[in-house]
Amino acid sequence: MGLDPDDPRPPYVQVANALRAAILTKVFKAGDKLPSRAELAKKYEVAPMTVQNALRELRDEGLIVSRQGSGVFVRERTERPVGLRPHIERAFEAEHVSIDFAGFSGETLQGVMQEPLDKIRIGRLTPASINIRMLVPDTSQPWAIPCQVEDLQDSPGFRKRMDEIMRRHTLAIVDNVQELGDLGLVKDVSVEIKVHRAAPLFKLYLLNNEEAFFGFYPVREHVIRFDGEPKPIYDLVGKEAILFQHSVTDDDTSTGSQYVEQARMWFDSMWETVSVEYQR
């Protein structure tokens, strides 16, 4: 079975995507040994080096592990640091796409959504509906953290800066998804944003009510300039947040289904009780 000649992505990316899908759908289960590099090269009609590059991608994502002299195996653990991008891309292959996000600015979410949205524009993906909900902190209210280093007090200047960043990314998601509806590429689209007054200490993604990704924001000190003056801030570093995956398809010995259910209950409780519509 060769690769799709019309797919513009590099061959190693296509091979990595095919193997990733096989792992995530349990074709290859935890602990299973993958076919050899030569066997995979023959199957996908690519060079062995292409397979090696694909396996490196999956190894970096924490999906596989190499054992010297034994081969490549699917990792045993289900609760492991993962990359969000391939899971978002796979979520958009469903007929009905739903993404719930709770976090700081939505910057990561906007970035990982670009490729599947582009695929919808060119007809490679054809979901019937897309529903996205985003819970973000209210930038008009004082925050416990991020805060000033000198006195641990709220920084209105930093909140103003974060409001600009948050608006840029969240509203870009709104515009891009609604555009698909306006063009008739997706029959039913819905994007909602609500704000709450809690400090944004973690990020949470719920994909198609089947997978949950959770990670804590590390707190780091760095200097930001406001009106030309340097200001030390204790900030939350979203790019350093390590995500852990929980899935309803985890085996019976895991708590994946329970975690996804509890994450859903938490998100809905915040959405329905202590959050308000975001004012554009």
PDB file of C-alpha atoms in Angstrom:
ATOM      1  CA  MET A   1       0.000   0.000   0.000  1.00  0.00           C
ATOM      2  CA  GLY A   2       1.754   3.144  -1.210  1.00  0.00           C
ATOM      3  CA  LEU A   3       1.262   6.706  -0.058  1.00  0.00           C
ATOM      4  CA  ASP A   4      -1.234   9.144  -1.526  1.00  0.00           C
ATOM      5  CA  PRO A   5       0.550  10.804  -4.483  1.00  0.00           C
ATOM      6  CA  ASP A   6      -1.749  13.831  -4.201  1.00  0.00           C
ATOM      7  CA  ASP A   7      -0.852  14.453  -0.548  1.00  0.00           C
ATOM      8  CA  PRO A   8       1.496  17.479  -0.453  1.00  0.00           C
ATOM      9  CA  ARG A   9       3.029  16.505   2.895  1.00  0.00           C
ATOM     10  CA  PRO A  10       6.512  14.916   3.004  1.00  0.00           C
ATOM     11  CA  PRO A  11       6.487  11.098   2.798  1.00  0.00           C
ATOM     12  CA  TYR A  12       7.832  10.679   6.341  1.00  0.00           C
ATOM     13  CA  VAL A  13       4.927  12.739   7.695  1.00  0.00           C
ATOM     14  CA  GLN A  14       2.431  10.560   5.824  1.00  0.00           C
ATOM     15  CA  VAL A  15       4.034   7.393   7.173  1.00  0.00           C
ATOM     16  CA  ALA A  16       4.095   8.828  10.696  1.00  0.00           C
ATOM     17  CA  ASN A  17       0.412   9.758  10.406  1.00  0.00           C
ATOM     18  CA  ALA A  18      -0.524   6.273   9.224  1.00  0.00           C
ATOM     19  CA  LEU A  19       1.377   4.586  12.048  1.00  0.00           C
ATOM     20  CA  ARG A  20       0.045   7.075  14.600  1.00  0.00           C
ATOM     21  CA  ALA A  21      -3.518   6.351  13.537  1.00  0.00           C
ATOM     22  CA  ALA A  22      -2.863   2.619  13.861  1.00  0.00           C
ATOM     23  CA  ILE A  23      -1.557   3.121  17.398  1.00  0.00           C
ATOM     24  CA  LEU A  24      -4.335   5.460  18.513  1.00  0.00           C
ATOM     25  CA  THR A  25      -7.038   3.153  17.144  1.00  0.00           C
ATOM     26  CA  LYS A  26      -5.413   0.141  18.863  1.00  0.00           C
ATOM     27  CA  VAL A  27      -4.420  -1.661  15.665  1.00  0.00           C
ATOM     28  CA  PHE A  28      -1.048  -1.693  17.415  1.00  0.00           C
ATOM     29  CA  LYS A  29      -1.730  -2.013  21.143  1.00  0.00           C
ATOM     30  CA  ALA A  30       0.446  -1.025  24.100  1.00  0.00           C
ATOM     31  CA  GLY A  31       3.444  -3.317  24.201  1.00  0.00           C
ATOM     32  CA  ASP A  32       3.099  -4.497  20.596  1.00  0.00           C
ATOM     33  CA  LYS A  33       6.198  -4.643  18.445  1.00  0.00           C
ATOM     34  CA  LEU A  34       5.981  -2.673  15.208  1.00  0.00           C
ATOM     35  CA  PRO A  35       7.036  -4.227  11.885  1.00  0.00           C
ATOM     36  CA  SER A  36      10.704  -3.795  11.052  1.00  0.00           C
ATOM     37  CA  ARG A  37      11.964  -0.723   9.220  1.00  0.00           C
ATOM     38  CA  ALA A  38      12.414  -2.815   6.048  1.00  0.00           C
ATOM     39  CA  GLU A  39       8.866  -4.204   6.318  1.00  0.00           C
ATOM     40  CA  LEU A  40       7.396  -0.734   6.798  1.00  0.00           C
ATOM     41  CA  ALA A  41       9.427   0.618   3.880  1.00  0.00           C
ATOM     42  CA  LYS A  42       8.041  -2.137   1.651  1.00  0.00           C
ATOM     43  CA  LYS A  43       4.483  -1.622   2.901  1.00  0.00           C
ATOM     44  CA  TYR A  44       4.442   2.136   2.251  1.00  0.00           C
ATOM     45  CA  GLU A  45       6.756   1.965  -0.790  1.00  0.00           C
ATOM     46  CA  VAL A  46       9.280   4.405   0.642  1.00  0.00           C
ATOM     47  CA  ALA A  47      12.974   4.379   1.493  1.00  0.00           C
ATOM     48  CA  PRO A  48      14.084   2.966   4.877  1.00  0.00           C
ATOM     49  CA  MET A  49      15.368   6.425   5.838  1.00  0.00           C
ATOM     50  CA  THR A  50      11.840   7.789   5.344  1.00  0.00           C
ATOM     51  CA  VAL A  51      10.545   5.185   7.808  1.00  0.00           C
ATOM     52  CA  GLN A  52      13.320   6.062  10.229  1.00  0.00           C
ATOM     53  CA  ASN A  53      12.312   9.743  10.143  1.00  0.00           C
ATOM     54  CA  ALA A  54       8.666   8.791  10.674  1.00  0.00           C
ATOM     55  CA  LEU A  55       9.566   6.642  13.677  1.00  0.00           C
ATOM     56  CA  ARG A  56      11.585   9.521  15.101  1.00  0.00           C
ATOM     57  CA  GLU A  57       8.451  11.676  14.994  1.00  0.00           C
ATOM     58  CA  LEU A  58       6.444   9.067  16.911  1.00  0.00           C
ATOM     59  CA  ARG A  59       9.269   8.558  19.390  1.00  0.00           C
ATOM     60  CA  ASP A  60       9.401  12.315  20.080  1.00  0.00           C
ATOM     61  CA  GLU A  61       5.640  12.254  20.719  1.00  0.00           C
ATOM     62  CA  GLY A  62       6.068   9.490  23.274  1.00  0.00           C
ATOM     63  CA  LEU A  63       4.052   6.922  21.324  1.00  0.00           C
ATOM     64  CA  ILE A  64       6.826   4.387  20.727  1.00  0.00           C
ATOM     65  CA  VAL A  65      10.062   3.290  22.333  1.00  0.00           C
ATOM     66  CA  SER A  66      13.123   1.612  20.786  1.00  0.00           C
ATOM     67  CA  ARG A  67      14.741  -1.341  22.559  1.00  0.00           C
ATOM     68  CA  GLN A  68      18.303  -2.114  21.577  1.00  0.00           C
ATOM     69  CA  GLY A  69      18.461  -5.391  19.702  1.00  0.00           C
ATOM     70  CA  SER A  70      14.708  -6.017  19.997  1.00  0.00           C
ATOM     71  CA  GLY A  71      12.975  -3.457  17.792  1.00  0.00           C
ATOM     72  CA  VAL A  72      10.392  -0.685  18.183  1.00  0.00           C
ATOM     73  CA  PHE A  73       7.425  -1.077  20.522  1.00  0.00           C
ATOM     74  CA  VAL A  74       4.250   0.858  21.353  1.00  0.00           C
ATOM     75  CA  ARG A  75       4.707   2.408  24.774  1.00  0.00           C
ATOM     76  CA  GLU A  76       3.045   0.588  27.662  1.00  0.00           C
ATOM     77  CA  ARG A  77       1.934   3.667  29.598  1.00  0.00           C
ATOM     78  CA  THR A  78      -1.198   5.532  28.544  1.00  0.00           C
ATOM     79  CA  GLU A  79      -0.675   8.529  30.843  1.00  0.00           C
ATOM     80  CA  ARG A  80       2.353  10.080  29.172  1.00  0.00           C
ATOM     81  CA  PRO A  81       3.444  13.443  27.854  1.00  0.00           C
ATOM     82  CA  VAL A  82       2.083  13.841  24.339  1.00  0.00           C
ATOM     83  CA  GLY A  83       2.041  16.284  21.471  1.00  0.00           C
ATOM     84  CA  LEU A  84      -1.381  17.831  20.867  1.00  0.00           C
ATOM     85  CA  ARG A  85      -1.125  18.434  17.117  1.00  0.00           C
ATOM     86  CA  PRO A  86      -1.654  14.879  15.775  1.00  0.00           C
ATOM     87  CA  HIS A  87      -4.644  14.364  18.056  1.00  0.00           C
ATOM     88  CA  ILE A  88      -6.287  17.616  16.937  1.00  0.00           C
ATOM     89  CA  GLU A  89      -5.728  16.606  13.320  1.00  0.00           C
ATOM     90  CA  ARG A  90      -7.268  13.195  13.963  1.00  0.00           C
ATOM     91  CA  ALA A  91     -10.235  14.787  15.771  1.00  0.00           C
ATOM     92  CA  PHE A  92     -11.067  16.728  12.598  1.00  0.00           C
ATOM     93  CA  GLU A  93     -11.397  13.481  10.678  1.00  0.00           C
ATOM     94  CA  ALA A  94     -14.644  12.775  12.583  1.00  0.00           C
ATOM     95  CA  GLU A  95     -18.035  13.665  11.130  1.00  0.00           C
ATOM     96  CA  HIS A  96     -18.880  15.839  14.134  1.00  0.00           C
ATOM     97  CA  VAL A  97     -15.956  17.764  15.622  1.00  0.00           C
ATOM     98  CA  SER A  98     -16.140  19.179  19.140  1.00  0.00           C
ATOM     99  CA  ILE A  99     -13.298  20.881  21.011  1.00  0.00           C
ATOM    100  CA  ASP A 100     -13.538  22.366  24.496  1.00  0.00           C
ATOM    101  CA  PHE A 101     -10.566  24.419  25.705  1.00  0.00           C
ATOM    102  CA  ALA A 102      -9.829  25.957  29.080  1.00  0.00           C
ATOM    103  CA  GLY A 103      -6.588  27.856  29.492  1.00  0.00           C
ATOM    104  CA  PHE A 104      -4.723  31.119  29.136  1.00  0.00           C
ATOM    105  CA  SER A 105      -4.705  32.551  25.635  1.00  0.00           C
ATOM    106  CA  GLY A 106      -5.642  29.888  23.058  1.00  0.00           C
ATOM    107  CA  GLU A 107      -2.353  30.430  21.199  1.00  0.00           C
ATOM    108  CA  THR A 108      -1.472  26.728  21.034  1.00  0.00           C
ATOM    109  CA  LEU A 109      -4.990  25.770  19.972  1.00  0.00           C
ATOM    110  CA  GLN A 110      -4.990  28.249  17.118  1.00  0.00           C
ATOM    111  CA  GLY A 111      -1.641  26.971  15.892  1.00  0.00           C
ATOM    112  CA  VAL A 112      -2.533  23.274  15.852  1.00  0.00           C
ATOM    113  CA  MET A 113      -5.890  23.903  14.166  1.00  0.00           C
ATOM    114  CA  GLN A 114      -4.422  25.546  11.080  1.00  0.00           C
ATOM    115  CA  GLU A 115      -3.575  22.383   9.147  1.00  0.00           C
ATOM    116  CA  PRO A 116      -6.959  20.627   9.567  1.00  0.00           C
ATOM    117  CA  LEU A 117      -8.783  23.863   8.723  1.00  0.00           C
ATOM    118  CA  ASP A 118      -6.674  24.187   5.567  1.00  0.00           C
ATOM    119  CA  LYS A 119      -7.562  20.584   4.661  1.00  0.00           C
ATOM    120  CA  ILE A 120     -11.245  21.455   4.956  1.00  0.00           C
ATOM    121  CA  ARG A 121     -10.741  24.442   2.635  1.00  0.00           C
ATOM    122  CA  ILE A 122      -9.254  22.228  -0.080  1.00  0.00           C
ATOM    123  CA  GLY A 123     -11.745  19.410   0.414  1.00  0.00           C
ATOM    124  CA  ARG A 124      -9.456  16.819   2.028  1.00  0.00           C
ATOM    125  CA  LEU A 125     -11.554  16.809   5.216  1.00  0.00           C
ATOM    126  CA  THR A 126     -15.346  17.142   5.202  1.00  0.00           C
ATOM    127  CA  PRO A 127     -16.808  17.249   8.730  1.00  0.00           C
ATOM    128  CA  ALA A 128     -20.547  17.910   8.972  1.00  0.00           C
ATOM    129  CA  SER A 129     -20.213  20.062  12.081  1.00  0.00           C
ATOM    130  CA  ILE A 130     -17.624  21.878  14.181  1.00  0.00           C
ATOM    131  CA  ASN A 131     -18.412  23.020  17.720  1.00  0.00           C
ATOM    132  CA  ILE A 132     -15.778  24.836  19.766  1.00  0.00           C
ATOM    133  CA  ARG A 133     -16.041  26.275  23.273  1.00  0.00           C
ATOM    134  CA  MET A 134     -13.257  28.273  24.934  1.00  0.00           C
ATOM    135  CA  LEU A 135     -12.954  29.233  28.619  1.00  0.00           C
ATOM    136  CA  VAL A 136     -10.378  31.963  29.227  1.00  0.00           C
ATOM    137  CA  PRO A 137      -9.599  34.289  32.173  1.00  0.00           C
ATOM    138  CA  ASP A 138     -11.269  37.678  32.427  1.00  0.00           C
ATOM    139  CA  THR A 139      -8.549  40.218  31.645  1.00  0.00           C
ATOM    140  CA  SER A 140     -10.633  43.056  33.088  1.00  0.00           C
ATOM    141  CA  GLN A 141     -10.301  41.612  36.616  1.00  0.00           C
ATOM    142  CA  PRO A 142      -7.210  41.477  38.889  1.00  0.00           C
ATOM    143  CA  TRP A 143      -5.265  38.217  38.824  1.00  0.00           C
ATOM    144  CA  ALA A 144      -3.472  36.370  41.629  1.00  0.00           C
ATOM    145  CA  ILE A 145      -1.057  35.111  39.004  1.00  0.00           C
ATOM    146  CA  PRO A 146       0.553  36.250  36.708  1.00  0.00           C
ATOM    147  CA  CYS A 147       1.751  38.990  39.047  1.00  0.00           C
ATOM    148  CA  GLN A 148       4.556  41.455  39.741  1.00  0.00           C
ATOM    149  CA  VAL A 149       7.727  40.002  41.216  1.00  0.00           C
ATOM    150  CA  GLU A 150       8.396  42.866  43.618  1.00  0.00           C
ATOM    151  CA  ASP A 151       5.174  42.672  45.636  1.00  0.00           C
ATOM    152  CA  LEU A 152       3.190  39.754  44.140  1.00  0.00           C
ATOM    153  CA  GLN A 153       0.478  42.232  43.181  1.00  0.00           C
ATOM    154  CA  ASP A 154      -1.668  42.241  40.083  1.00  0.00           C
ATOM    155  CA  SER A 155      -0.277  44.014  37.022  1.00  0.00           C
ATOM    156  CA  PRO A 156      -2.874  45.930  34.987  1.00  0.00           C
ATOM    157  CA  GLY A 157      -0.276  46.511  32.277  1.00  0.00           C
ATOM    158  CA  PHE A 158       0.385  42.807  31.935  1.00  0.00           C
ATOM    159  CA  ARG A 159      -3.343  42.054  31.815  1.00  0.00           C
ATOM    160  CA  LYS A 160      -3.729  44.576  29.011  1.00  0.00           C
ATOM    161  CA  ARG A 161      -0.906  42.895  27.133  1.00  0.00           C
ATOM    162  CA  MET A 162      -2.483  39.467  27.646  1.00  0.00           C
ATOM    163  CA  ASP A 163      -5.878  40.757  26.522  1.00  0.00           C
ATOM    164  CA  GLU A 164      -4.353  41.734  23.182  1.00  0.00           C
ATOM    165  CA  ILE A 165      -2.705  38.303  22.804  1.00  0.00           C
ATOM    166  CA  MET A 166      -5.850  36.448  23.836  1.00  0.00           C
ATOM    167  CA  ARG A 167      -8.043  38.440  21.471  1.00  0.00           C
ATOM    168  CA  ARG A 168      -5.677  37.819  18.589  1.00  0.00           C
ATOM    169  CA  HIS A 169      -5.706  34.044  18.975  1.00  0.00           C
ATOM    170  CA  THR A 170      -9.239  33.337  20.165  1.00  0.00           C
ATOM    171  CA  LEU A 171     -10.881  35.633  17.652  1.00  0.00           C
ATOM    172  CA  ALA A 172      -8.734  34.162  14.878  1.00  0.00           C
ATOM    173  CA  ILE A 173     -10.230  30.771  15.755  1.00  0.00           C
ATOM    174  CA  VAL A 174     -13.723  32.256  15.681  1.00  0.00           C
ATOM    175  CA  ASP A 175     -13.168  33.928  12.308  1.00  0.00           C
ATOM    176  CA  ASN A 176     -11.504  30.901  10.674  1.00  0.00           C
ATOM    177  CA  VAL A 177     -14.170  28.434  11.752  1.00  0.00           C
ATOM    178  CA  GLN A 178     -17.094  30.713  10.966  1.00  0.00           C
ATOM    179  CA  GLU A 179     -15.604  31.330   7.528  1.00  0.00           C
ATOM    180  CA  LEU A 180     -15.926  27.607   6.793  1.00  0.00           C
ATOM    181  CA  GLY A 181     -19.622  27.852   7.594  1.00  0.00           C
ATOM    182  CA  ASP A 182     -20.090  31.000   5.517  1.00  0.00           C
ATOM    183  CA  LEU A 183     -18.432  29.299   2.529  1.00  0.00           C
ATOM    184  CA  GLY A 184     -20.685  26.269   2.908  1.00  0.00           C
ATOM    185  CA  LEU A 185     -17.720  23.960   3.531  1.00  0.00           C
ATOM    186  CA  VAL A 186     -19.111  22.866   6.914  1.00  0.00           C
ATOM    187  CA  LYS A 187     -22.865  22.678   7.366  1.00  0.00           C
ATOM    188  CA  ASP A 188     -23.007  23.473  11.093  1.00  0.00           C
ATOM    189  CA  VAL A 189     -20.396  25.582  12.896  1.00  0.00           C
ATOM    190  CA  SER A 190     -20.441  27.075  16.383  1.00  0.00           C
ATOM    191  CA  VAL A 191     -17.651  28.891  18.232  1.00  0.00           C
ATOM    192  CA  GLU A 192     -18.255  30.359  21.694  1.00  0.00           C
ATOM    193  CA  ILE A 193     -15.930  32.115  24.138  1.00  0.00           C
ATOM    194  CA  LYS A 194     -16.622  32.722  27.816  1.00  0.00           C
ATOM    195  CA  VAL A 195     -14.492  34.359  30.504  1.00  0.00           C
ATOM    196  CA  HIS A 196     -14.159  33.533  34.206  1.00  0.00           C
ATOM    197  CA  ARG A 197     -12.393  35.112  37.186  1.00  0.00           C
ATOM    198  CA  ALA A 198     -10.249  32.138  38.245  1.00  0.00           C
ATOM    199  CA  ALA A 199      -6.461  32.227  37.875  1.00  0.00           C
ATOM    200  CA  PRO A 200      -5.446  30.242  34.755  1.00  0.00           C
ATOM    201  CA  LEU A 201      -3.106  27.677  36.356  1.00  0.00           C
ATOM    202  CA  PHE A 202      -3.609  24.838  33.857  1.00  0.00           C
ATOM    203  CA  LYS A 203      -4.800  24.073  30.355  1.00  0.00           C
ATOM    204  CA  LEU A 204      -7.378  21.483  29.350  1.00  0.00           C
ATOM    205  CA  TYR A 205      -8.481  20.207  25.945  1.00  0.00           C
ATOM    206  CA  LEU A 206     -11.451  17.893  25.367  1.00  0.00           C
ATOM    207  CA  LEU A 207     -11.628  16.400  21.863  1.00  0.00           C
ATOM    208  CA  ASN A 208     -14.852  14.884  20.541  1.00  0.00           C
ATOM    209  CA  ASN A 209     -15.811  13.833  24.098  1.00  0.00           C
ATOM    210  CA  GLU A 210     -13.289  11.002  23.708  1.00  0.00           C
ATOM    211  CA  GLU A 211      -9.914  12.410  24.708  1.00  0.00           C
ATOM    212  CA  ALA A 212      -8.754  14.783  27.445  1.00  0.00           C
ATOM    213  CA  PHE A 213      -5.374  16.534  27.526  1.00  0.00           C
ATOM    214  CA  PHE A 214      -4.307  18.240  30.740  1.00  0.00           C
ATOM    215  CA  GLY A 215      -1.196  20.171  31.714  1.00  0.00           C
ATOM    216  CA  PHE A 216      -0.090  22.624  34.403  1.00  0.00           C
ATOM    217  CA  TYR A 217       1.334  26.026  33.451  1.00  0.00           C
ATOM    218  CA  PRO A 218       4.854  26.414  34.924  1.00  0.00           C
ATOM    219  CA  VAL A 219       5.461  29.772  36.625  1.00  0.00           C
ATOM    220  CA  ARG A 220       8.584  31.550  35.410  1.00  0.00           C
ATOM    221  CA  GLU A 221      10.094  34.948  36.144  1.00  0.00           C
ATOM    222  CA  HIS A 222      10.940  37.124  33.192  1.00  0.00           C
ATOM    223  CA  VAL A 223      11.163  40.801  32.335  1.00  0.00           C
ATOM    224  CA  ILE A 224       8.566  42.499  30.140  1.00  0.00           C
ATOM    225  CA  ARG A 225       8.658  46.105  28.966  1.00  0.00           C
ATOM    226  CA  PHE A 226       5.667  48.325  29.671  1.00  0.00           C
ATOM    227  CA  ASP A 227       5.828  51.867  28.252  1.00  0.00           C
ATOM    228  CA  GLY A 228       9.552  51.420  27.687  1.00  0.00           C
ATOM    229  CA  GLU A 229      10.250  50.350  31.271  1.00  0.00           C
ATOM    230  CA  PRO A 230      11.403  46.810  32.194  1.00  0.00           C
ATOM    231  CA  LYS A 231       9.118  45.039  34.657  1.00  0.00           C
ATOM    232  CA  PRO A 232       9.834  41.631  36.250  1.00  0.00           C
ATOM    233  CA  ILE A 233       6.754  39.410  36.134  1.00  0.00           C
ATOM    234  CA  TYR A 234       5.914  35.948  37.417  1.00  0.00           C
ATOM    235  CA  ASP A 235       4.324  34.606  34.271  1.00  0.00           C
ATOM    236  CA  LEU A 236       2.669  31.373  33.145  1.00  0.00           C
ATOM    237  CA  VAL A 237       4.561  29.657  30.332  1.00  0.00           C
ATOM    238  CA  GLY A 238       2.089  27.829  28.135  1.00  0.00           C
ATOM    239  CA  LYS A 239       4.679  26.433  25.734  1.00  0.00           C
ATOM    240  CA  GLU A 240       6.340  24.599  28.640  1.00  0.00           C
ATOM    241  CA  ALA A 241       3.121  22.948  29.827  1.00  0.00           C
ATOM    242  CA  ILE A 242       3.494  19.177  29.428  1.00  0.00           C
ATOM    243  CA  LEU A 243       0.216  17.588  28.362  1.00  0.00           C
ATOM    244  CA  PHE A 244      -0.983  14.190  29.523  1.00  0.00           C
ATOM    245  CA  GLN A 245      -3.570  12.243  27.566  1.00  0.00           C
ATOM    246  CA  HIS A 246      -6.574  10.309  28.844  1.00  0.00           C
ATOM    247  CA  SER A 247      -8.911   8.494  26.465  1.00  0.00           C
ATOM    248  CA  VAL A 248     -12.204   6.652  26.705  1.00  0.00           C
ATOM    249  CA  THR A 249     -10.565   3.903  24.645  1.00  0.00           C
ATOM    250  CA  ASP A 250      -7.913   3.214  27.294  1.00  0.00           C
ATOM    251  CA  ASP A 251      -7.864  -0.378  28.470  1.00  0.00           C
ATOM    252  CA  ASP A 252      -9.849  -1.613  31.472  1.00  0.00           C
ATOM    253  CA  THR A 253      -6.975  -1.128  33.900  1.00  0.00           C
ATOM    254  CA  SER A 254      -6.800   2.617  33.306  1.00  0.00           C
ATOM    255  CA  THR A 255      -8.914   5.503  34.529  1.00  0.00           C
ATOM    256  CA  GLY A 256      -9.135   7.126  31.090  1.00  0.00           C
ATOM    257  CA  SER A 257     -12.928   7.031  30.786  1.00  0.00           C
ATOM    258  CA  GLN A 258     -13.362   8.371  34.306  1.00  0.00           C
ATOM    259  CA  TYR A 259     -10.897  11.183  33.679  1.00  0.00           C
ATOM    260  CA  VAL A 260     -12.595  12.260  30.444  1.00  0.00           C
ATOM    261  CA  GLU A 261     -15.983  12.198  32.194  1.00  0.00           C
ATOM    262  CA  GLN A 262     -14.753  14.237  35.168  1.00  0.00           C
ATOM    263  CA  ALA A 263     -13.014  16.742  32.884  1.00  0.00           C
ATOM    264  CA  ARG A 264     -16.255  17.135  30.949  1.00  0.00           C
ATOM    265  CA  MET A 265     -18.237  17.659  34.162  1.00  0.00           C
ATOM    266  CA  TRP A 266     -15.753  20.279  35.376  1.00  0.00           C
ATOM    267  CA  PHE A 267     -15.803  22.154  32.071  1.00  0.00           C
ATOM    268  CA  ASP A 268     -19.607  22.165  31.895  1.00  0.00           C
ATOM    269  CA  SER A 269     -19.908  23.356  35.496  1.00  0.00           C
ATOM    270  CA  MET A 270     -17.574  26.300  34.813  1.00  0.00           C
ATOM    271  CA  TRP A 271     -19.279  27.048  31.501  1.00  0.00           C
ATOM    272  CA  GLU A 272     -22.777  27.080  32.983  1.00  0.00           C
ATOM    273  CA  THR A 273     -22.215  28.764  36.366  1.00  0.00           C
ATOM    274  CA  VAL A 274     -19.253  31.119  36.814  1.00  0.00           C
ATOM    275  CA  SER A 275     -18.410  32.258  33.286  1.00  0.00           C
ATOM    276  CA  VAL A 276     -19.907  34.973  31.098  1.00  0.00           C
ATOM    277  CA  GLU A 277     -19.915  35.668  27.376  1.00  0.00           C
ATOM    278  CA  TYR A 278     -16.713  37.202  26.048  1.00  0.00           C
ATOM    279  CA  GLN A 279     -17.186  40.734  24.734  1.00  0.00           C
ATOM    280  CA  ARG A 280     -15.461  41.167  21.384  1.00  0.00           C
TER     281      ARG A 280
END
